[in-house]
Amino acid sequence: MRVNRKAGKTMIKVGIVGGTGYTGVELLRLLALHEEAQVVAITSRAESGRRVDDLYPNLRGHYSIAFSEPDAAQLAACDIVFFATPHNVAMNLVPELLQSGARIVDLSADYRIKDAQLWSHWYGETHASPEILAQAVYGLPEVNREQIAGANLVACPGCYPTSVQLGLIPLLANSLVDSQHLIASSASGVSGAGRQAKVDNLLSEVSDSFKAYAVAGHRHLPEIEQGLGAIAGSPVQLTFVPHLLPMIRGIHSTLFARLLDTGVDLQALYEEWYADEPFVDILPAGTCPQTRTVKGANRCQIALQVPQDRDTVVVMAAIDNLVKGASGQAVQNMNIMLGLPEDMGLKQVGLLP
Amino acid sequence: MRVNRKAGKTMIKVGIVGGTGYTGVELLRLLALHEEAQVVAITSRAESGRRVDDLYPNLRGHYSIAFSEPDAAQLAACDIVFFATPHNVAMNLVPELLQSGARIVDLSADYRIKDAQLWSHWYGETHASPEILAQAVYGLPEVNREQIAGANLVACPGCYPTSVQLGLIPLLANSLVDSQHLIASSASGVSGAGRQAKVDNLLSEVSDSFKAYAVAGHRHLPEIEQGLGAIAGSPVQLTFVPHLLPMIRGIHSTLFARLLDTGVDLQALYEEWYADEPFVDILPAGTCPQTRTVKGANRCQIALQVPQDRDTVVVMAAIDNLVKGASGQAVQNMNIMLGLPEDMGLKQVGLLP
Amino acid sequence: MRVNRKAGKTMIKVGIVGGTGYTGVELLRLLALHEEAQVVAITSRAESGRRVDDLYPNLRGHYSIAFSEPDAAQLAACDIVFFATPHNVAMNLVPELLQSGARIVDLSADYRIKDAQLWSHWYGETHASPEILAQAVYGLPEVNREQIAGANLVACPGCYPTSVQLGLIPLLANSLVDSQHLIASSASGVSGAGRQAKVDNLLSEVSDSFKAYAVAGHRHLPEIEQGLGAIAGSPVQLTFVPHLLPMIRGIHSTLFARLLDTGVDLQALYEEWYADEPFVDILPAGTCPQTRTVKGANRCQIALQVPQDRDTVVVMAAIDNLVKGASGQAVQNMNIMLGLPEDMGLKQVGLLP
Amino acid sequence: MRVNRKAGKTMIKVGIVGGTGYTGVELLRLLALHEEAQVVAITSRAESGRRVDDLYPNLRGHYSIAFSEPDAAQLAACDIVFFATPHNVAMNLVPELLQSGARIVDLSADYRIKDAQLWSHWYGETHASPEILAQAVYGLPEVNREQIAGANLVACPGCYPTSVQLGLIPLLANSLVDSQHLIASSASGVSGAGRQAKVDNLLSEVSDSFKAYAVAGHRHLPEIEQGLGAIAGSPVQLTFVPHLLPMIRGIHSTLFARLLDTGVDLQALYEEWYADEPFVDILPAGTCPQTRTVKGANRCQIALQVPQDRDTVVVMAAIDNLVKGASGQAVQNMNIMLGLPEDMGLKQVGLLP
């Protein structure tokens, strides 16, 4: 098989820290077809020296690089650096990288929450670089596009938070619902749990079954409440129940809110609100999103209904957790930061069936 | 292979109308190990003459009977007749069968809703035997055990309604929550949709995906509201959103209600409420039910939490939709009607993993 | 959401006959990103008038056309016409279309088998245009690239035949194995069975299970034997056992052959044989292909071993049945016919995980 | 929920060593309904002190015991001891247990292979108790029923070996096929890989995909060749290719053999051969077994064909790897050893759908 290399033109140099997980390989998949970007470094202590296409044979013919030990100088020489690491890694490395002039998209949770104490409460450790939290921009382009464009550090939203916020923002921005009793019943494919060797995520444990988890409190709760509170202009309260789906990719959030005013045309409101957004798609009235229609695509599909014309609105939002919920959104942020067309490298159509 | 026949003793004679669907084969599976019951007739117009173990090879060695054309006399001679038919069948045949002295367990929706007009509204046709609705007992043993014992016609609850009602009853019976804003976010395996040839239920359409459906109004809504209203002593309002899971068996309902009193020990309340129930299992505090632990078993596992100690309670209830949500509950009702031990033939352990 | 339209430049006009099935939507997915091709007509009698992105919401933002009644003039005006129909459709329409100058890629079985009587034997009906069989080129580019380039009618190989032939060709072309006792134990995802409403393909019937089928004789058997016989230079005999996998996409063929000469370096032979092929990828010695690494990609990954150094070689070949096994290969053929780069529109990376 | 305890009569005392894995929980599931046996000890160093129904909530109401540290005296007091451990455990503990008079069913690989050197070659370590190999009886009741009845140590067959041997025995016992070129293309659900925390068995790695593995040599190969060689009366050679299925339970073996005599009525031969076997079920001619019809049941379903009336016979055998392939067969062996009805506790019907 012939190797498919990009043409000789000058490319944007991309570094990826921690590329062996699912958000790492997904960045590689998306960037393989990005017209302007080229991955020049991808780090992994555990797999250093191993070619990326040996670990992930879907990349054969698209990449010839290998994982390498993290090298600060090499990363500093990149135009953009993605952190595709578990939490607690970026917050230790980012300060120095920023000083050396790098621009960073962090896919982890380290810079999402503005309040370092709140972060510590939920993540169980002290934040290593709280002084940088203020300059980190929360990377939800539908809210912060302009700030992202000028940012040196973008904190990519979590997967659940992306779907819940995109689903509820129009309601809260227009003060249409009781913001103290929001409910999110979300469900995620298992890839959201990452590629760690855990009994809990074995196929034999989670296939062919369904359950809620972390009902007492999931780490994405404070992130969502922070984001929605900013939209609403005052604190909100959300009951957030995540569930685990017997499949790999996809997040679906079913959102419930009590309407303060039942006379608003919510379908029109949502369509207008997201009319110019390239990656948010309001479905026709009466339909429901499916995770399969966004599989592999950087897209959030949303539909809404007011069942029985009562006073509870139901909003449904579907994304691919690894794309719009992680690596796709990260590339979208990169495009914005670098002044590229926002959809460059992100035109994939959902893989259906 | 030798055929495994039951001993020569006098057995309860069981008839099954419409046995080719999933609730039919599930009745056969459960009754194969029932110590006192023997299936003597199983009807199907489409498969008349075909052995049941030819259509369902899991039954080989357990049954030697074949599907037959419906025969009123044969059914009337049974001690108990199950209707495992789509709605609109039982309501035409039951009146005559009752007159001939048969006792009936109807797994379909025909006699679940007491108000014939409400039934017509949701099922889109006129009820064929509204005069019998009053004598039909709603077959949720945890609510109506005594009435079931004396009934000639038991209307087995729907699968979603079983999980939602068992999950919410203790709260409503004790007036602990706002009964006008109940929320049920339920998810079902595809077997709940039956064995009809529909594109919508092809593996290629529903595997590896998740979606809500029937958000505007599902036929189980009025059934649930009727049942919960009877418990609460006044009408309730439920927002009910069913979802389709990419798997065969299992229903999980995540229930949300606003607490009127946050000082009650709900865990103790639930454990006490269901202490004597053989098929309702309140899980330890802090855990979550999984559909896989009840797979193939006639059991509802329930857990509950009040996240962040706010005023919203989350109740999770898991059943196997074909067992406690249909055929298992039907056998449970039969046992009660016939004065047998309630768990006879229902001792199966969930198939895990 | 803004609609993503292709630029105004002159595009190759593509027509698709019978676009509602899975090969149809897959053609649409692939052609959405094809730089030179634009779908101008897609026919369906059943869905005429319905927008393609209403039936397949993954296409929203990529297409604004609707299914239409078949229109000979409109199809004749296309530069290329794909038939994504069940067998028995193309053979009735192709003769007239060819006369009007259209160039055709037929994804169905109508023109794959050169012997009209053999075709009739396996497909149970008389061939409608046997006079055209001779000019149809079998569209396996790895064998017939030059003939495809000049063809007006290309018969795309079946999904199983693609994997089996690519896996066995180097052995047969070099007369290395007993050609009278070839064995193919193949397994396919359910999407290979199409989008017809059949009980047999319901999720509840085929999920969570595995079985062989059509062991007595599958329609792909004569196609494979014809192709391999041409390579071997004399008739071959294959025992072909297809199996159904509980998943949507992917074909894996495990091929067994008795070596006539155990001294050949088969790994080197395969790597050399396919060295210049853009879509056949020989994996490193000692590894095994997985269907997931080619999911959504136009690629066949192959590995081989001689277990225990005995005289039986095992070749494993994996494809996505809807891409290299159908629509991707069809686009590859189109590219060859039109003199475009062979990989145009086919650079997708497999969707892993 | 009331706890379901067995009556007060004297029960057979069962000990289980290493009960936290899938064969352990499956033993518990089966023995919960066994009329004569009661589990009195179940050991696990890792989970010592934890109730079995806390780890496996499907067992709630059926067991109240907890895992305990291995205790030789306690095990010696049992009537039967199951080893549900990885290989390398039983061979160290069994000698002492045997001396204390215990009767043992070992589900691991330690005593399956009679040749200690061959065992060492495949398992990579020295056998710890080779002197006991001679007295171990290979626990395939269809071959060794009488020896099992008198044995103190039974080595339960592996899952693949059970399906392959039951499928090929009638052919080899009657010298009908070329015994030097047998082929087994087998596929297993992921539960066969056990409950260890390994990346390779995560749902995100093995769901929605299919692959062969261990093609160069799987540890079950020498076990199968030993068993078949004994049947054939001389050494056989098998090419054995196992595959991993994207599902939890089930093994399907597709077996290919060259017929030496094509004039034999193989269907009749198989039906006669297994006529008295309670757990081997020869399906009607022209059908194919499915893993779903034996799910949860102690049964092997077999079908066979000679495609195109050539000289290759195809035999298909399906089992549940955790039941007839492990724990069910272990209970079957226990019943034989103790003179109980062979199907006691093993009457479960396959869970379909």
Short mmCIF file of C-alpha atoms in Angstrom, two decimals, chain B:
data_model
loop_
_atom_site.label_atom_id
_atom_site.label_comp_id
_atom_site.label_asym_id
_atom_site.label_seq_id
_atom_site.Cartn_x
_atom_site.Cartn_y
_atom_site.Cartn_z
CA MET B 1 -31.10 -35.61 22.51
CA ARG B 2 -33.70 -36.99 24.86
CA VAL B 3 -36.83 -34.95 25.34
CA ASN B 4 -37.41 -33.63 28.80
CA ARG B 5 -41.05 -34.20 29.67
CA LYS B 6 -42.82 -33.30 32.87
CA ALA B 7 -43.98 -36.10 35.11
CA GLY B 8 -47.40 -37.68 34.76
CA LYS B 9 -49.11 -35.81 37.56
CA THR B 10 -52.15 -33.62 36.96
CA MET B 11 -51.04 -30.26 35.75
CA ILE B 12 -52.69 -26.90 35.40
CA LYS B 13 -53.71 -26.56 31.79
CA VAL B 14 -52.43 -23.41 30.15
CA GLY B 15 -53.49 -21.89 26.85
CA ILE B 16 -51.62 -19.14 25.08
CA VAL B 17 -53.24 -17.01 22.40
CA GLY B 18 -50.79 -15.54 19.95
CA GLY B 19 -47.65 -17.29 20.94
CA THR B 20 -45.22 -16.40 18.15
CA GLY B 21 -44.03 -13.11 19.57
CA TYR B 22 -41.40 -12.47 22.19
CA THR B 23 -43.82 -12.50 25.12
CA GLY B 24 -45.08 -15.83 23.80
CA VAL B 25 -41.71 -17.52 23.64
CA GLU B 26 -40.88 -16.01 27.02
CA LEU B 27 -44.02 -17.54 28.52
CA LEU B 28 -42.91 -20.87 27.07
CA ARG B 29 -39.44 -20.49 28.54
CA LEU B 30 -40.78 -19.73 32.00
CA LEU B 31 -43.54 -22.32 31.96
CA ALA B 32 -41.14 -25.06 30.82
CA LEU B 33 -39.77 -25.06 34.36
CA HIS B 34 -43.05 -24.38 36.18
CA GLU B 35 -43.74 -27.33 38.47
CA GLU B 36 -47.52 -27.23 38.17
CA ALA B 37 -48.38 -25.77 34.78
CA GLN B 38 -48.36 -27.31 31.34
CA VAL B 39 -48.99 -25.52 28.08
CA VAL B 40 -51.65 -27.50 26.23
CA ALA B 41 -52.53 -25.03 23.50
CA ILE B 42 -50.70 -22.21 21.81
CA THR B 43 -52.38 -20.45 18.93
CA SER B 44 -51.08 -18.69 15.88
CA ARG B 45 -52.83 -18.27 12.59
CA ALA B 46 -49.61 -17.55 10.72
CA GLU B 47 -47.63 -20.46 12.11
CA SER B 48 -50.40 -22.98 12.59
CA GLY B 49 -49.03 -26.50 12.38
CA ARG B 50 -45.44 -25.52 13.01
CA ARG B 51 -43.81 -26.91 16.13
CA VAL B 52 -42.90 -24.25 18.65
CA ASP B 53 -39.38 -25.59 18.92
CA ASP B 54 -38.93 -25.24 15.18
CA LEU B 55 -39.62 -21.52 15.37
CA TYR B 56 -37.72 -21.20 18.66
CA PRO B 57 -34.94 -23.79 18.84
CA ASN B 58 -34.11 -22.82 22.41
CA LEU B 59 -37.26 -24.78 23.30
CA ARG B 60 -36.06 -28.05 21.74
CA GLY B 61 -36.32 -30.84 24.26
CA HIS B 62 -38.77 -28.85 26.36
CA TYR B 63 -41.85 -28.82 24.13
CA SER B 64 -43.30 -31.07 21.49
CA ILE B 65 -46.49 -29.12 20.76
CA ALA B 66 -47.20 -27.06 17.66
CA PHE B 67 -48.94 -23.77 17.09
CA SER B 68 -52.60 -24.25 16.25
CA GLU B 69 -55.53 -22.26 14.92
CA PRO B 70 -57.44 -20.56 17.73
CA ASP B 71 -60.14 -22.94 19.03
CA ALA B 72 -62.59 -21.50 21.52
CA ALA B 73 -63.49 -24.82 23.04
CA GLN B 74 -59.90 -25.80 23.56
CA LEU B 75 -59.12 -22.50 25.24
CA ALA B 76 -62.25 -22.69 27.38
CA ALA B 77 -61.03 -26.03 28.70
CA CYS B 78 -57.83 -24.45 30.00
CA ASP B 79 -57.39 -23.45 33.59
CA ILE B 80 -55.76 -20.23 32.54
CA VAL B 81 -55.44 -18.46 29.20
CA PHE B 82 -52.72 -15.95 28.42
CA PHE B 83 -53.19 -13.41 25.65
CA ALA B 84 -49.77 -12.63 24.23
CA THR B 85 -51.24 -10.69 21.35
CA PRO B 86 -50.97 -7.12 20.09
CA HIS B 87 -53.68 -4.80 21.41
CA ASN B 88 -57.05 -5.12 19.72
CA VAL B 89 -57.18 -8.91 19.83
CA ALA B 90 -58.05 -9.76 23.42
CA MET B 91 -60.87 -7.24 23.66
CA ASN B 92 -62.72 -9.13 20.92
CA LEU B 93 -62.24 -12.63 22.28
CA VAL B 94 -62.23 -12.24 26.02
CA PRO B 95 -65.96 -11.70 26.63
CA GLU B 96 -66.93 -15.08 25.20
CA LEU B 97 -64.06 -16.84 26.90
CA LEU B 98 -65.03 -15.37 30.25
CA GLN B 99 -68.55 -16.59 29.80
CA SER B 100 -67.31 -20.10 29.24
CA GLY B 101 -65.58 -19.90 32.60
CA ALA B 102 -62.00 -19.29 31.58
CA ARG B 103 -59.66 -17.22 33.69
CA ILE B 104 -57.54 -14.88 31.67
CA VAL B 105 -54.25 -13.02 31.93
CA ASP B 106 -54.05 -10.46 29.16
CA LEU B 107 -50.53 -9.23 28.41
CA SER B 108 -51.81 -6.69 25.92
CA ALA B 109 -53.07 -3.17 26.52
CA ASP B 110 -56.75 -3.87 25.98
CA TYR B 111 -57.93 -3.87 29.58
CA ARG B 112 -55.31 -1.75 31.30
CA ILE B 113 -57.07 1.60 31.04
CA LYS B 114 -60.35 1.84 32.87
CA ASP B 115 -61.75 4.70 30.82
CA ALA B 116 -62.83 3.39 27.42
CA GLN B 117 -62.77 6.84 25.89
CA LEU B 118 -59.26 7.49 27.11
CA TRP B 119 -58.26 4.12 25.70
CA SER B 120 -59.81 5.05 22.34
CA HIS B 121 -57.97 8.36 22.32
CA TRP B 122 -54.58 6.70 22.72
CA TYR B 123 -55.14 3.54 20.72
CA GLY B 124 -57.07 5.13 17.89
CA GLU B 125 -60.07 2.84 17.79
CA THR B 126 -63.23 2.07 19.69
CA HIS B 127 -62.93 -0.39 22.52
CA ALA B 128 -64.72 -3.62 21.62
CA SER B 129 -65.77 -4.69 25.11
CA PRO B 130 -65.93 -1.67 27.39
CA GLU B 131 -68.50 -3.40 29.59
CA ILE B 132 -65.77 -5.70 30.84
CA LEU B 133 -63.26 -3.01 31.80
CA ALA B 134 -64.72 -2.71 35.27
CA GLN B 135 -64.11 -6.34 36.16
CA ALA B 136 -60.54 -6.38 34.79
CA VAL B 137 -57.96 -6.16 37.57
CA TYR B 138 -54.75 -4.29 36.82
CA GLY B 139 -52.13 -6.94 37.34
CA LEU B 140 -49.48 -5.20 39.35
CA PRO B 141 -49.26 -7.60 42.30
CA GLU B 142 -47.43 -5.10 44.46
CA VAL B 143 -50.59 -2.97 44.37
CA ASN B 144 -53.50 -5.32 43.68
CA ARG B 145 -52.47 -8.72 44.99
CA GLU B 146 -55.75 -9.48 46.72
CA GLN B 147 -57.93 -8.44 43.83
CA ILE B 148 -55.79 -10.44 41.45
CA ALA B 149 -56.32 -13.56 43.54
CA GLY B 150 -60.04 -13.40 42.92
CA ALA B 151 -60.03 -12.07 39.39
CA ASN B 152 -61.13 -13.81 36.24
CA LEU B 153 -59.50 -11.20 34.03
CA VAL B 154 -56.15 -9.66 34.82
CA ALA B 155 -54.70 -6.91 32.66
CA CYS B 156 -50.94 -7.19 32.88
CA PRO B 157 -49.19 -3.83 33.10
CA GLY B 158 -47.03 -2.54 30.28
CA CYS B 159 -43.27 -2.79 30.58
CA TYR B 160 -42.53 0.90 31.09
CA PRO B 161 -45.50 1.29 33.47
CA THR B 162 -44.22 -1.52 35.67
CA SER B 163 -40.84 0.13 36.16
CA VAL B 164 -42.17 3.67 36.56
CA GLN B 165 -44.93 2.76 38.99
CA LEU B 166 -42.80 0.51 41.19
CA GLY B 167 -40.25 3.31 41.32
CA LEU B 168 -42.62 6.11 42.26
CA ILE B 169 -45.29 4.42 44.38
CA PRO B 170 -43.64 4.87 47.79
CA LEU B 171 -43.18 8.58 47.14
CA LEU B 172 -46.74 9.17 45.99
CA ALA B 173 -48.36 6.92 48.55
CA ASN B 174 -46.69 9.05 51.20
CA SER B 175 -47.38 12.39 49.49
CA LEU B 176 -43.71 13.24 49.52
CA VAL B 177 -43.35 14.82 46.09
CA ASP B 178 -44.93 17.32 43.72
CA SER B 179 -47.26 14.99 41.86
CA GLN B 180 -47.87 17.46 39.04
CA HIS B 181 -44.32 17.52 37.71
CA LEU B 182 -43.10 13.96 37.76
CA ILE B 183 -40.49 13.04 35.18
CA ALA B 184 -39.62 9.62 33.79
CA SER B 185 -36.65 9.24 31.48
CA SER B 186 -36.95 5.58 30.52
CA ALA B 187 -34.94 3.40 28.17
CA SER B 188 -35.86 0.05 26.70
CA GLY B 189 -34.23 -2.71 24.78
CA VAL B 190 -35.58 -3.32 21.29
CA SER B 191 -37.46 -6.50 22.18
CA GLY B 192 -40.12 -4.22 23.63
CA ALA B 193 -41.03 -3.34 20.05
CA GLY B 194 -41.93 -6.93 19.33
CA ARG B 195 -41.15 -9.25 16.46
CA GLN B 196 -42.83 -7.41 13.62
CA ALA B 197 -40.92 -6.87 10.40
CA LYS B 198 -40.21 -3.14 10.56
CA VAL B 199 -37.27 -1.26 9.12
CA ASP B 200 -37.14 0.81 12.31
CA ASN B 201 -36.13 -2.19 14.38
CA LEU B 202 -33.48 -3.67 12.12
CA LEU B 203 -30.14 -4.17 13.79
CA SER B 204 -28.60 -1.84 11.23
CA GLU B 205 -31.03 0.89 12.27
CA VAL B 206 -30.96 0.68 16.05
CA SER B 207 -27.71 -0.97 16.99
CA ASP B 208 -24.88 1.22 18.14
CA SER B 209 -27.19 4.20 18.63
CA PHE B 210 -29.52 5.81 21.15
CA LYS B 211 -32.53 8.04 20.74
CA ALA B 212 -35.72 9.18 22.39
CA TYR B 213 -39.03 8.49 20.66
CA ALA B 214 -42.73 9.16 21.09
CA VAL B 215 -41.89 12.23 23.14
CA ALA B 216 -45.14 13.91 22.20
CA GLY B 217 -47.04 11.07 23.81
CA HIS B 218 -46.50 7.35 24.34
CA ARG B 219 -49.41 4.99 24.95
CA HIS B 220 -47.99 4.00 28.29
CA LEU B 221 -48.43 7.53 29.61
CA PRO B 222 -52.16 7.32 30.45
CA GLU B 223 -51.64 3.88 31.97
CA ILE B 224 -48.93 5.19 34.26
CA GLU B 225 -50.86 8.30 35.21
CA GLN B 226 -53.93 6.17 35.97
CA GLY B 227 -51.93 3.87 38.22
CA LEU B 228 -50.03 6.59 40.01
CA GLY B 229 -53.15 8.71 40.36
CA ALA B 230 -54.85 5.85 42.18
CA ILE B 231 -51.91 5.62 44.55
CA ALA B 232 -51.74 9.38 45.09
CA GLY B 233 -55.48 9.69 45.54
CA SER B 234 -55.69 12.42 42.90
CA PRO B 235 -54.56 12.95 39.32
CA VAL B 236 -50.84 13.19 38.68
CA GLN B 237 -48.93 14.63 35.72
CA LEU B 238 -45.91 12.88 34.29
CA THR B 239 -43.50 13.90 31.59
CA PHE B 240 -42.57 10.55 30.10
CA VAL B 241 -39.71 10.23 27.61
CA PRO B 242 -38.96 6.70 26.40
CA HIS B 243 -35.66 5.93 24.68
CA LEU B 244 -34.48 3.01 22.59
CA LEU B 245 -31.39 1.12 23.73
CA PRO B 246 -29.08 -0.77 21.35
CA MET B 247 -29.71 -4.11 23.04
CA ILE B 248 -32.43 -6.73 23.27
CA ARG B 249 -33.73 -6.93 26.84
CA GLY B 250 -34.05 -4.54 29.71
CA ILE B 251 -35.86 -1.41 30.82
CA HIS B 252 -34.34 1.23 33.01
CA SER B 253 -36.38 4.15 34.27
CA THR B 254 -34.72 7.19 35.76
CA LEU B 255 -37.37 9.05 37.71
CA PHE B 256 -37.19 12.62 38.97
CA ALA B 257 -39.51 14.23 41.48
CA ARG B 258 -39.47 17.42 43.51
CA LEU B 259 -39.48 16.64 47.22
CA LEU B 260 -42.04 18.45 49.34
CA ASP B 261 -40.17 17.34 52.44
CA THR B 262 -36.41 16.80 52.30
CA GLY B 263 -36.16 15.38 55.80
CA VAL B 264 -37.43 11.86 55.13
CA ASP B 265 -35.14 8.80 55.10
CA LEU B 266 -36.16 7.62 51.67
CA GLN B 267 -33.88 4.60 51.64
CA ALA B 268 -35.54 3.26 54.76
CA LEU B 269 -38.96 4.11 53.40
CA TYR B 270 -38.39 2.12 50.20
CA GLU B 271 -36.85 -0.84 52.00
CA GLU B 272 -39.78 -1.03 54.35
CA TRP B 273 -42.39 -0.49 51.67
CA TYR B 274 -41.16 -3.44 49.62
CA ALA B 275 -39.87 -5.62 52.47
CA ASP B 276 -42.29 -8.45 51.80
CA GLU B 277 -42.31 -8.27 48.04
CA PRO B 278 -40.63 -11.31 46.45
CA PHE B 279 -39.81 -9.54 43.21
CA VAL B 280 -38.94 -5.99 44.18
CA ASP B 281 -35.41 -5.51 45.42
CA ILE B 282 -34.29 -2.22 46.96
CA LEU B 283 -30.54 -1.94 46.41
CA PRO B 284 -28.16 -0.58 49.05
CA ALA B 285 -27.82 3.18 49.35
CA GLY B 286 -25.32 4.65 46.96
CA THR B 287 -25.63 1.96 44.30
CA CYS B 288 -27.34 1.96 40.92
CA PRO B 289 -29.31 -0.84 39.29
CA GLN B 290 -28.20 -2.31 35.98
CA THR B 291 -30.45 -4.03 33.50
CA ARG B 292 -27.98 -6.90 33.20
CA THR B 293 -28.46 -8.03 36.79
CA VAL B 294 -32.16 -8.70 36.18
CA LYS B 295 -31.81 -10.20 32.70
CA GLY B 296 -34.08 -13.21 32.42
CA ALA B 297 -35.27 -12.77 36.02
CA ASN B 298 -38.67 -11.70 37.32
CA ARG B 299 -37.35 -8.86 39.39
CA CYS B 300 -37.36 -5.10 39.70
CA GLN B 301 -34.24 -3.61 41.24
CA ILE B 302 -34.56 -0.09 42.56
CA ALA B 303 -32.14 2.47 43.99
CA LEU B 304 -32.54 6.12 44.86
CA GLN B 305 -30.52 9.23 45.62
CA VAL B 306 -31.01 12.91 46.38
CA PRO B 307 -28.07 14.45 44.52
CA GLN B 308 -26.26 17.30 46.25
CA ASP B 309 -28.85 17.11 49.02
CA ARG B 310 -31.08 19.41 47.04
CA ASP B 311 -34.83 18.92 46.67
CA THR B 312 -34.94 16.58 43.69
CA VAL B 313 -35.03 12.84 44.29
CA VAL B 314 -33.75 10.47 41.62
CA VAL B 315 -35.18 6.93 41.60
CA MET B 316 -33.79 4.28 39.26
CA ALA B 317 -35.72 1.11 38.48
CA ALA B 318 -34.52 -1.77 36.29
CA ILE B 319 -36.46 -4.73 34.98
CA ASP B 320 -36.29 -7.23 32.17
CA ASN B 321 -39.08 -5.95 29.94
CA LEU B 322 -39.97 -9.49 28.85
CA VAL B 323 -40.05 -10.89 32.39
CA LYS B 324 -41.18 -8.55 35.17
CA GLY B 325 -42.32 -6.25 32.37
CA ALA B 326 -44.46 -8.90 30.66
CA SER B 327 -44.37 -12.70 30.76
CA GLY B 328 -42.86 -13.14 34.21
CA GLN B 329 -45.40 -10.81 35.71
CA ALA B 330 -48.09 -12.72 33.83
CA VAL B 331 -46.96 -15.99 35.41
CA GLN B 332 -46.78 -14.24 38.78
CA ASN B 333 -50.40 -13.20 38.28
CA MET B 334 -51.34 -16.73 37.30
CA ASN B 335 -49.74 -18.10 40.44
CA ILE B 336 -51.68 -15.63 42.56
CA MET B 337 -54.94 -16.39 40.78
CA LEU B 338 -54.47 -20.12 41.25
CA GLY B 339 -53.29 -20.00 44.84
CA LEU B 340 -49.83 -21.30 43.97
CA PRO B 341 -46.62 -20.06 45.57
CA GLU B 342 -46.09 -16.69 43.94
CA ASP B 343 -42.57 -17.50 42.83
CA MET B 344 -43.27 -20.89 41.30
CA GLY B 345 -41.48 -21.08 37.97
CA LEU B 346 -39.97 -17.65 38.60
CA LYS B 347 -36.82 -18.47 40.51
CA GLN B 348 -34.43 -17.85 37.61
CA VAL B 349 -31.30 -15.93 38.48
CA GLY B 350 -30.36 -13.02 36.25
CA LEU B 351 -27.97 -14.04 33.48
CA LEU B 352 -24.78 -12.15 34.27
CA PRO B 353 -22.50 -11.54 32.49
#
